[in-house]
Coordinates of C-alpha atoms in Angstrom, one line a residue:
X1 CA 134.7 64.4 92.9
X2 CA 132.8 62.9 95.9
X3 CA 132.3 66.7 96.7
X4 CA 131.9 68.0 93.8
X5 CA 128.3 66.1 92.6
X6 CA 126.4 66.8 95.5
X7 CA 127.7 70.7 94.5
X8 CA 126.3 70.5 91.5
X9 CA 123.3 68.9 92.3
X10 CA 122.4 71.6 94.9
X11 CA 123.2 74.5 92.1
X12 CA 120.7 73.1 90.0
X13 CA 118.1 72.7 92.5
X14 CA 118.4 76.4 93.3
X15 CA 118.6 77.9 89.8
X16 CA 115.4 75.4 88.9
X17 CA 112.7 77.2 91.3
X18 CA 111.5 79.8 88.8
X19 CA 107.7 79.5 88.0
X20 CA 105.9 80.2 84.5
X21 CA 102.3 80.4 84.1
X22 CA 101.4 80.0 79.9
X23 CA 100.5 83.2 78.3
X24 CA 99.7 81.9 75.3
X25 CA 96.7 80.1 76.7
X26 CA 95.6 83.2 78.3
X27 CA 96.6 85.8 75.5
X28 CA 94.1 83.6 73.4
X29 CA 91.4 84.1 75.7
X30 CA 92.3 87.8 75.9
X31 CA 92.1 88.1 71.9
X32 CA 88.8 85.9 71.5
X33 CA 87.0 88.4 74.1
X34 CA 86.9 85.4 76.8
X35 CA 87.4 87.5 79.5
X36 CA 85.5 85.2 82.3
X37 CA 87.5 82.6 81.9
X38 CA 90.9 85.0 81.6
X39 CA 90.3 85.9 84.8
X40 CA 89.3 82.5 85.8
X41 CA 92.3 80.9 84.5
X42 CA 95.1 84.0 86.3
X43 CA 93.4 82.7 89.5
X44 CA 93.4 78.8 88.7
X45 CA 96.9 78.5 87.4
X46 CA 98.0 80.8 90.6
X47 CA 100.7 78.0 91.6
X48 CA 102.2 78.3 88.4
X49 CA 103.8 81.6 89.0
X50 CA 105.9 80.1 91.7
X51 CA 106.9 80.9 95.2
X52 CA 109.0 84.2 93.4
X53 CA 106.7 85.2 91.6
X54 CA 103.7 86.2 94.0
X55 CA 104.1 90.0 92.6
X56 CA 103.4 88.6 89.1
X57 CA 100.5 87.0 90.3
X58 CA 98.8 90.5 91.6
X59 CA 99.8 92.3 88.5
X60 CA 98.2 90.0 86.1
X61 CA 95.2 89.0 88.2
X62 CA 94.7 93.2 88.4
X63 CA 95.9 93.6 84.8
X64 CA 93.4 91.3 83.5
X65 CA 90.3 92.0 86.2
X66 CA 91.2 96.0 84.3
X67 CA 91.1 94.8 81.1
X68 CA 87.9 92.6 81.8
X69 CA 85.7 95.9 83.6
X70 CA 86.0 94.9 87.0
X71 CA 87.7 98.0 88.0
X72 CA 86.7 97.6 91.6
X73 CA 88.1 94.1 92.1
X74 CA 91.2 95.1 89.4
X75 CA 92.1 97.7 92.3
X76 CA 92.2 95.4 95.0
X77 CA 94.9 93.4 93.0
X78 CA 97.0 96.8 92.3
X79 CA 96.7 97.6 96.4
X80 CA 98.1 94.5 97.4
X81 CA 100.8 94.4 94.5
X82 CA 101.7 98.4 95.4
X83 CA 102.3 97.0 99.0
X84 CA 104.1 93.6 98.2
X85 CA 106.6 95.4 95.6
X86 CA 106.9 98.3 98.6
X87 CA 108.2 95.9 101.1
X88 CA 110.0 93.7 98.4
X89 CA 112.0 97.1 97.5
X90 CA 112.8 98.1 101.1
X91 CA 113.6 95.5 103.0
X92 CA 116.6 93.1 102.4
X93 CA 116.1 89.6 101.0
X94 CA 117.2 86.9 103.5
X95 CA 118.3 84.6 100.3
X96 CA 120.4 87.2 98.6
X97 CA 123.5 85.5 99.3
X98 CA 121.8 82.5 97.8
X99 CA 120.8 85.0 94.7
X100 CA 124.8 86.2 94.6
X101 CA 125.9 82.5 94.5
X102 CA 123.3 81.2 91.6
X103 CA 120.9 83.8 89.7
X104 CA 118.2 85.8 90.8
X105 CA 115.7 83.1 90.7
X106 CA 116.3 82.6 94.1
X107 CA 114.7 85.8 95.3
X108 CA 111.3 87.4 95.0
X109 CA 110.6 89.4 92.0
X110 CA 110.5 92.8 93.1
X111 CA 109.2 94.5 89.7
X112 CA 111.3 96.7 87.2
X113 CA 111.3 100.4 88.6
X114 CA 108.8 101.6 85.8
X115 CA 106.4 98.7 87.0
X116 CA 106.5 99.9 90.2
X117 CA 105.3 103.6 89.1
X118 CA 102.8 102.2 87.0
X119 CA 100.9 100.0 89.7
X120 CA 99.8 103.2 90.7
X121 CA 99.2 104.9 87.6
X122 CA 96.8 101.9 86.2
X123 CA 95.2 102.0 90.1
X124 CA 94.1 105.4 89.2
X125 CA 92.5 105.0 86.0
X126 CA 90.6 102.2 87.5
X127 CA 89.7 105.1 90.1
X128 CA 88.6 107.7 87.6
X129 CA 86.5 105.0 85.1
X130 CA 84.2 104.9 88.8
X131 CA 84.5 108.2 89.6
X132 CA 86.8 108.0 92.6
X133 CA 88.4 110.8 92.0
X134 CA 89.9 111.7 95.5
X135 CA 91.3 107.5 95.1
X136 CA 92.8 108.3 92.1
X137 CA 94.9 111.4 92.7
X138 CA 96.1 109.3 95.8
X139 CA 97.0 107.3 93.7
X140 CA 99.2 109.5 91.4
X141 CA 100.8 111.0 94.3
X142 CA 101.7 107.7 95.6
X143 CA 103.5 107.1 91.6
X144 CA 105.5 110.4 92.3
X145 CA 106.7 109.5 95.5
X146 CA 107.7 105.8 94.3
X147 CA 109.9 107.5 91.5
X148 CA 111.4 109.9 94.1
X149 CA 112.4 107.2 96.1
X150 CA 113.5 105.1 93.6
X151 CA 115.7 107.8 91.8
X152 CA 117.1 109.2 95.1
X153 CA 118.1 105.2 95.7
X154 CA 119.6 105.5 92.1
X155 CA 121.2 109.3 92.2
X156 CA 119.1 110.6 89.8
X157 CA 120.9 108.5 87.1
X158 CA 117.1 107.3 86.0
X159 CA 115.8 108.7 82.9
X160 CA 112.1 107.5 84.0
X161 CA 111.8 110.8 86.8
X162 CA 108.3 111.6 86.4
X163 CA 105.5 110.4 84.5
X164 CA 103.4 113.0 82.0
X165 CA 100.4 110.8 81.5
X166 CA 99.8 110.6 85.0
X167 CA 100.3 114.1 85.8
X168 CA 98.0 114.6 82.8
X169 CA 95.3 112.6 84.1
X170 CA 96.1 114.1 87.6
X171 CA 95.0 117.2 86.0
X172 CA 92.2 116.4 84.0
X173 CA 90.8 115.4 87.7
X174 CA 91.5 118.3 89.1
X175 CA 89.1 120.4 86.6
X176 CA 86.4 117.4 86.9
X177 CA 85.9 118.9 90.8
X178 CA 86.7 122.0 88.5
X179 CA 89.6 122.9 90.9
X180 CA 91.1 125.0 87.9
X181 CA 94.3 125.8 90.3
X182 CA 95.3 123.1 90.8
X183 CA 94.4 121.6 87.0
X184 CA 96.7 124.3 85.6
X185 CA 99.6 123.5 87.9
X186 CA 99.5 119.7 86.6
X187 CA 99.0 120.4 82.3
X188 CA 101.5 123.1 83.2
X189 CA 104.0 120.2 84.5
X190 CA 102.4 117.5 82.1
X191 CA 103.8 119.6 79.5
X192 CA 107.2 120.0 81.1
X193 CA 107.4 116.1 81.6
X194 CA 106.8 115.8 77.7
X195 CA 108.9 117.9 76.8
X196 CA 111.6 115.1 78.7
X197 CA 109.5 112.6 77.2
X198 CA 109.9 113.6 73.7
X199 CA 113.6 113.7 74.0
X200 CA 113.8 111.0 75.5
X201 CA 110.9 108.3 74.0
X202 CA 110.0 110.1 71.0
X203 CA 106.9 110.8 72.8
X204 CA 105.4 114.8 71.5
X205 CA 103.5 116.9 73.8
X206 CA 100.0 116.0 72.7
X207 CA 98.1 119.0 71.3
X208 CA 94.8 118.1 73.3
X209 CA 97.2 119.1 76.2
X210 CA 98.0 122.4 74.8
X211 CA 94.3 122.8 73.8
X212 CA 93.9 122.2 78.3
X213 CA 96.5 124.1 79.3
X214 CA 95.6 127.3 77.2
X215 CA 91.8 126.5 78.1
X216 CA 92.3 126.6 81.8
X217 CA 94.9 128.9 81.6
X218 CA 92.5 131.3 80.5
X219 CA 89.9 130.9 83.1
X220 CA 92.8 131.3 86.0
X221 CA 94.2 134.3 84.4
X222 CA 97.2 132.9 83.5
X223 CA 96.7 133.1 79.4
X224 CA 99.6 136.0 78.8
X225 CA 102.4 133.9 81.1
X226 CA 101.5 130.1 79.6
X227 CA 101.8 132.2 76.3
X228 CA 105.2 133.2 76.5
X229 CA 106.6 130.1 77.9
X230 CA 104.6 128.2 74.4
X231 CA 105.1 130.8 72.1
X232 CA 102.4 130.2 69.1
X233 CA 100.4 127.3 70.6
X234 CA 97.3 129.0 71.0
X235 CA 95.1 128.4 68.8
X236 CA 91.9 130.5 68.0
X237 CA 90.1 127.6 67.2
X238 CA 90.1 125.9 70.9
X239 CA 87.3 125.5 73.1
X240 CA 87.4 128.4 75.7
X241 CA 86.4 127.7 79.5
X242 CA 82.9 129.4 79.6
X243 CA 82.0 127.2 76.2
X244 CA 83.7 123.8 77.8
X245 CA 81.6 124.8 80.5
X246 CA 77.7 123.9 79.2
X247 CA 79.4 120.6 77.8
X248 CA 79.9 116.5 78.8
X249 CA 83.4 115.4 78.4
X250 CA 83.9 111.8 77.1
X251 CA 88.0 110.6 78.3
X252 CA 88.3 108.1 75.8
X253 CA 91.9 106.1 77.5
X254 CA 93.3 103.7 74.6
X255 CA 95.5 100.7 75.9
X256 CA 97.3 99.6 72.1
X257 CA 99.8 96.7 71.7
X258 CA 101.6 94.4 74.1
X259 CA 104.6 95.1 76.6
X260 CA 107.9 94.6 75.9
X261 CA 109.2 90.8 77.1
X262 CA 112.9 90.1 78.5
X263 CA 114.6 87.7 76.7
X264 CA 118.2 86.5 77.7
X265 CA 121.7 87.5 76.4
X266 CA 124.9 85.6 77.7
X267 CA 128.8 86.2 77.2
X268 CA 130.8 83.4 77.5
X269 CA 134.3 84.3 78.6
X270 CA 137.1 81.0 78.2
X271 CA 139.3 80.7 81.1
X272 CA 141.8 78.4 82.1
X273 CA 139.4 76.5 84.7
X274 CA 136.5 76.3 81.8
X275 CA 133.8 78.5 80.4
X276 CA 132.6 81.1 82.0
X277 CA 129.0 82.6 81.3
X278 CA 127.7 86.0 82.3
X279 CA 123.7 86.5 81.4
X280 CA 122.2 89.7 81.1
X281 CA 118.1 90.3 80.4
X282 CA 117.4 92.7 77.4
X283 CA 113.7 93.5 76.2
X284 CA 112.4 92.1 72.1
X285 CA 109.9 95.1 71.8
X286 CA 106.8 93.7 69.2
X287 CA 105.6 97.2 67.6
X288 CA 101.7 97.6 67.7
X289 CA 100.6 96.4 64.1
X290 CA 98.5 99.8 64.7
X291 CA 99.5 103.3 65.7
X292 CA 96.5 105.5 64.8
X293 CA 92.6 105.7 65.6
X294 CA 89.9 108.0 66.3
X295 CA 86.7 108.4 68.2
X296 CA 83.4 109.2 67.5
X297 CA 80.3 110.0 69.0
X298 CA 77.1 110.1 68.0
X299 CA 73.5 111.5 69.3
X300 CA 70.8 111.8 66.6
X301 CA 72.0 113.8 63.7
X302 CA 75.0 114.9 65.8
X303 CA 78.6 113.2 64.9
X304 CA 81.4 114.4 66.9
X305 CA 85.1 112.7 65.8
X306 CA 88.7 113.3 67.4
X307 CA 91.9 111.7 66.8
X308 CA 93.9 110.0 69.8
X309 CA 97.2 110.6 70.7
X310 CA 100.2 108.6 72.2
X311 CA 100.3 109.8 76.4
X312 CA 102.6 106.8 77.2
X313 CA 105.2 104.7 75.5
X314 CA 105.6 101.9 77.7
X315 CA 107.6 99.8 75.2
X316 CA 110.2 103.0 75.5
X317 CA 110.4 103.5 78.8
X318 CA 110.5 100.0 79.9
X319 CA 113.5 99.4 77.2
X320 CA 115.2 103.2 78.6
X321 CA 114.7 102.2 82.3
X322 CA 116.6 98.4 81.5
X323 CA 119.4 100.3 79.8
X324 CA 119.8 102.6 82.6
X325 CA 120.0 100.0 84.4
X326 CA 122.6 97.7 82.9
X327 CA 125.7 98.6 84.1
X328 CA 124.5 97.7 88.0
X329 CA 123.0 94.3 86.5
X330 CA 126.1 93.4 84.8
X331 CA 128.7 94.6 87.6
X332 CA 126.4 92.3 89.9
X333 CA 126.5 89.2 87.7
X334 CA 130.5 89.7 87.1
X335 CA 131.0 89.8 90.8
X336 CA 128.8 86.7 90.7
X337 CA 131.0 85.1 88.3
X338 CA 134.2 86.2 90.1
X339 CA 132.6 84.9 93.5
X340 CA 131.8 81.4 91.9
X341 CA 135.4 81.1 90.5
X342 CA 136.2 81.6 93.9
X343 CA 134.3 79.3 95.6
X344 CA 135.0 76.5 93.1
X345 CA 138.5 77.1 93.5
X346 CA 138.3 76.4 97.2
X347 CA 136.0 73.2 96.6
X348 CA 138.4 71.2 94.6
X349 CA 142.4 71.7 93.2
X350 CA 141.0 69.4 90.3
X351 CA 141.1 71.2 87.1
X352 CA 138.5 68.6 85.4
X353 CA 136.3 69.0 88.4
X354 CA 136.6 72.8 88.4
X355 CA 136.0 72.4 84.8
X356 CA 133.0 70.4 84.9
X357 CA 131.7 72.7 87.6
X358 CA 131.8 76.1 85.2
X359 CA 130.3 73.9 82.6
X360 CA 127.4 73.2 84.7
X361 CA 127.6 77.1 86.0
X362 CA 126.6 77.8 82.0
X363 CA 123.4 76.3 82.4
X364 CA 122.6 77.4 86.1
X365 CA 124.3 81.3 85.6
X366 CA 120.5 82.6 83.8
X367 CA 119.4 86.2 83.4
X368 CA 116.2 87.4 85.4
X369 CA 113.7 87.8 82.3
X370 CA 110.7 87.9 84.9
X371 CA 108.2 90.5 83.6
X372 CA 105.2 92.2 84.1
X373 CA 103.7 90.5 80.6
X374 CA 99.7 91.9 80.5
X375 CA 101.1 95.7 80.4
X376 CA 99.9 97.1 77.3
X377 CA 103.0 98.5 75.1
X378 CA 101.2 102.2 74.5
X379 CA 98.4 104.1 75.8
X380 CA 96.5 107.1 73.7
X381 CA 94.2 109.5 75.3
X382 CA 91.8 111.1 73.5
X383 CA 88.7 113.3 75.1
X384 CA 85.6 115.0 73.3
X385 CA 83.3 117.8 74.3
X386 CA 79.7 117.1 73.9
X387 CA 76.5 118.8 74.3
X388 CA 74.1 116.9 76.5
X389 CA 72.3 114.1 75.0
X390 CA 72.8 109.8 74.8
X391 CA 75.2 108.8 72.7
X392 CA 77.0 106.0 71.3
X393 CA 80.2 106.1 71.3
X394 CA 83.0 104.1 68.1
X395 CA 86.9 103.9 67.7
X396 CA 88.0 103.2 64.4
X397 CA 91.8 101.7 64.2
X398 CA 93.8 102.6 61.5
X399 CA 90.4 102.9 58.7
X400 CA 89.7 99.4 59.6
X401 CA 86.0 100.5 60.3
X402 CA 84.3 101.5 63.1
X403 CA 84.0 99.0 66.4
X404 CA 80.8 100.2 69.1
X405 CA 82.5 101.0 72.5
X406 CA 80.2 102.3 74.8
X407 CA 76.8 103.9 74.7
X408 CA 76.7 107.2 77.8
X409 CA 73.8 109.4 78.8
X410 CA 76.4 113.2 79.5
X411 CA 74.6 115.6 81.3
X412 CA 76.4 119.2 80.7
X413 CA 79.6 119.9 83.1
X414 CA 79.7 115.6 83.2
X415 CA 83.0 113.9 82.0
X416 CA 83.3 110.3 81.7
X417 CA 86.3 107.7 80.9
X418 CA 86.1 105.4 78.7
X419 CA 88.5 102.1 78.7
X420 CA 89.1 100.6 75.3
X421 CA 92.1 97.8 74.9
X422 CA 93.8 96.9 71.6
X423 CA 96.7 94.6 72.6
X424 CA 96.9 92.3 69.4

């Protein structure tokens, strides 16, 4: 027994070093419109997150900056995340024997595969809100190569390959520096990507996508051969090149509910030495109270209204990419188990000491339910052609009346973005 208590006594140390900063405090300030003193409070309270937990720490301080309009300083947040996950994934942890022995608590939290892809998407719509449009298809091409690596690590057994809202916005880019090529080539793949993502998410291809990829299509020559690979999606009514071309575009980006958050599951398996646990992290997905909105302009007598549509279901994916994931978490923590069993075995021949041991293991074994907890859970995209002119531009949520957004003076052959958050 003399052994045995200072054994335990270490476990506990190790499994205790997790940090948590309160979100409740800051989700408050988030929902009042505080959004000084969100920021202020990420960067006070930056201890809280732990020595683990730096990565959580960039994501939230970035997160938040985004959410607040300080796109600039938002992105210097997502640069140094990008490269702290980057080296977290590729290099090997010197405590990951420590991790196999306890939980993973003992390492650094290296993000969930989908967080890592959408560093870089949320980097380039800070990009594109200032205009930095060469920044943000870096930045896109930087997500693609992340999932490549990341599925080639995995064997392709990843549902979450590519990403259609970025290769949507990659294109919508593209025909901003009206490099209609190029823009074709990425709503031609967007729509491929959605056609995965509405098998797999639920997620249809939006029809302001079709309404781009027949318009550009058009102007590149390519109307007859998008035609027969979307048989009966052109409609008459769309906006054709020459018109689009004499108009501002508003890009009115939606960010609607809140991510997904990992709660633990455990299985506790009797044996003859004591209980043993296995913990497992599974996602509690809060639906957005509101799944519809539209957006209006207006200049004088003219009122201009459009409808957004889902572009990313991050509560899906994040849920998907877990369950893909499940088997290699739970075959880790069974091996963990089987390891501890092991090594408690070769401490003591004692059965109540090897029993009090996997007692204690119940409370140390824990599931890793670190998160990336400021995501939003959905983002819409909506976009509106306008004749030149100051406007002021609404959303209205579900008919719950209409809330003032932004006021923008669009010369023609202009497009702006618009960032509008909903994440009650």
């Amino acid at each position: 027994m003399r052994i045995i208590l200072p054994a335990m006594l270490v476990l506990f140390t190790l499994s205790a070093c997790a940090g948590s900063l309160n979100y409740n405090i800051l989700d408050n300030y988030m929902d009042t419109g505080s959004c000084p003193l969100a920021v202020e409070y990420v960067k006070e309270h930056e201890k809280d997150y732990g020595s683990n937990e730096r990565l959580l720490f960039l994501l939230d301080s970035a997160m938040i900056n985004m959410l607040c309009g300080n796109y600039e300083e938002s992105n210097k947040y997502f640069h140094s995340a990008d490269a702290l996950a980057e080296d977290l994934w590729t290099k090997s942890f010197t405590k990951e024997s420590v991790s196999f022995l306890v939980n993973d608590y003992t390492i650094p939290y290296a993000g969930e595969d989908f967080e890592r892809a959408l560093i870089n998407l949320f980097s380039a719509i800070n990009y594109a809100g200032l205009a930095g449009y060469d920044e943000a298809l870096v930045e896109i091409r930087r997500l693609d190569m992340n999932l490549r690596a990341i599925n080639d690590k995995y064997e392709g057994k990843n549902v979450y390959k590519e990403d259609a809202f970025a290769r949507y916005l990659s294109g919508i880019i593209y025909e901003v520096d009206n490099n209609l090529d190029d823009a074709y080539i990425d709503y031609y793949k967007a729509w491929q990507v959605f056609k995965d993502y509405e098998r797999d998410y639920g997620v249809p291809v939006p029809r302001i996508l079709l309404e781009d990829l027949f318009r550009v299509a058009g102007a590149v020559n390519r109307t007859e051969e998008i035609r027969s690979i979307v048989p009966g999606a052109d409609g008459p009514e769309w906006l054709k090149q020459g018109e689009a071309k004499g108009l501002g575009k508003v890009v009115f980006i939606l960010f609607n509910g809140r991510s997904p958050v990992k709660r633990e599951s455990k299985l506790f398996v009797p044996l003859k030495d004591g209980p043993v646990t296995i913990a497992f992290p599974r996602y509690e997905v809060k639906p957005p109270a509101c799944r519809s909105g539209r957006v209006i302009a207006e200049s004088g007598g003219v009122r201009i209204e459009a409808e957004t549509e889902l572009v990313e279901d991050i509560n899906k994916i994040a849920v998907k990419n877990l369950e893909d994931r499940s088997v290699r978490v739970i075959a880790k923590t069974a091996a963990r188990v089987a390891a501890k069993q092991v090594a408690i075995r070769s401490v003591t021949k004692n059965e109540t000491a090897r029993t009090l041991l996997n007692i204690a293991n119940i409370f140390i074994e824990r599931a890793d339910t670190r998160t990336w907890r400021t995501l939003p859970g959905e983002i819409y995209l909506s976009r509106l052609f306008l004749p030149e002119g100051q406007y002021r531009v609404y959303v209205n949520l579900c008919g719950q009346g209409e809330k003032p957004v932004e006021s923008v003076n669009l010369k023609a052959g202009e497009t702006r973005f618009i960032l509008f958050e909903s994440m009650d």
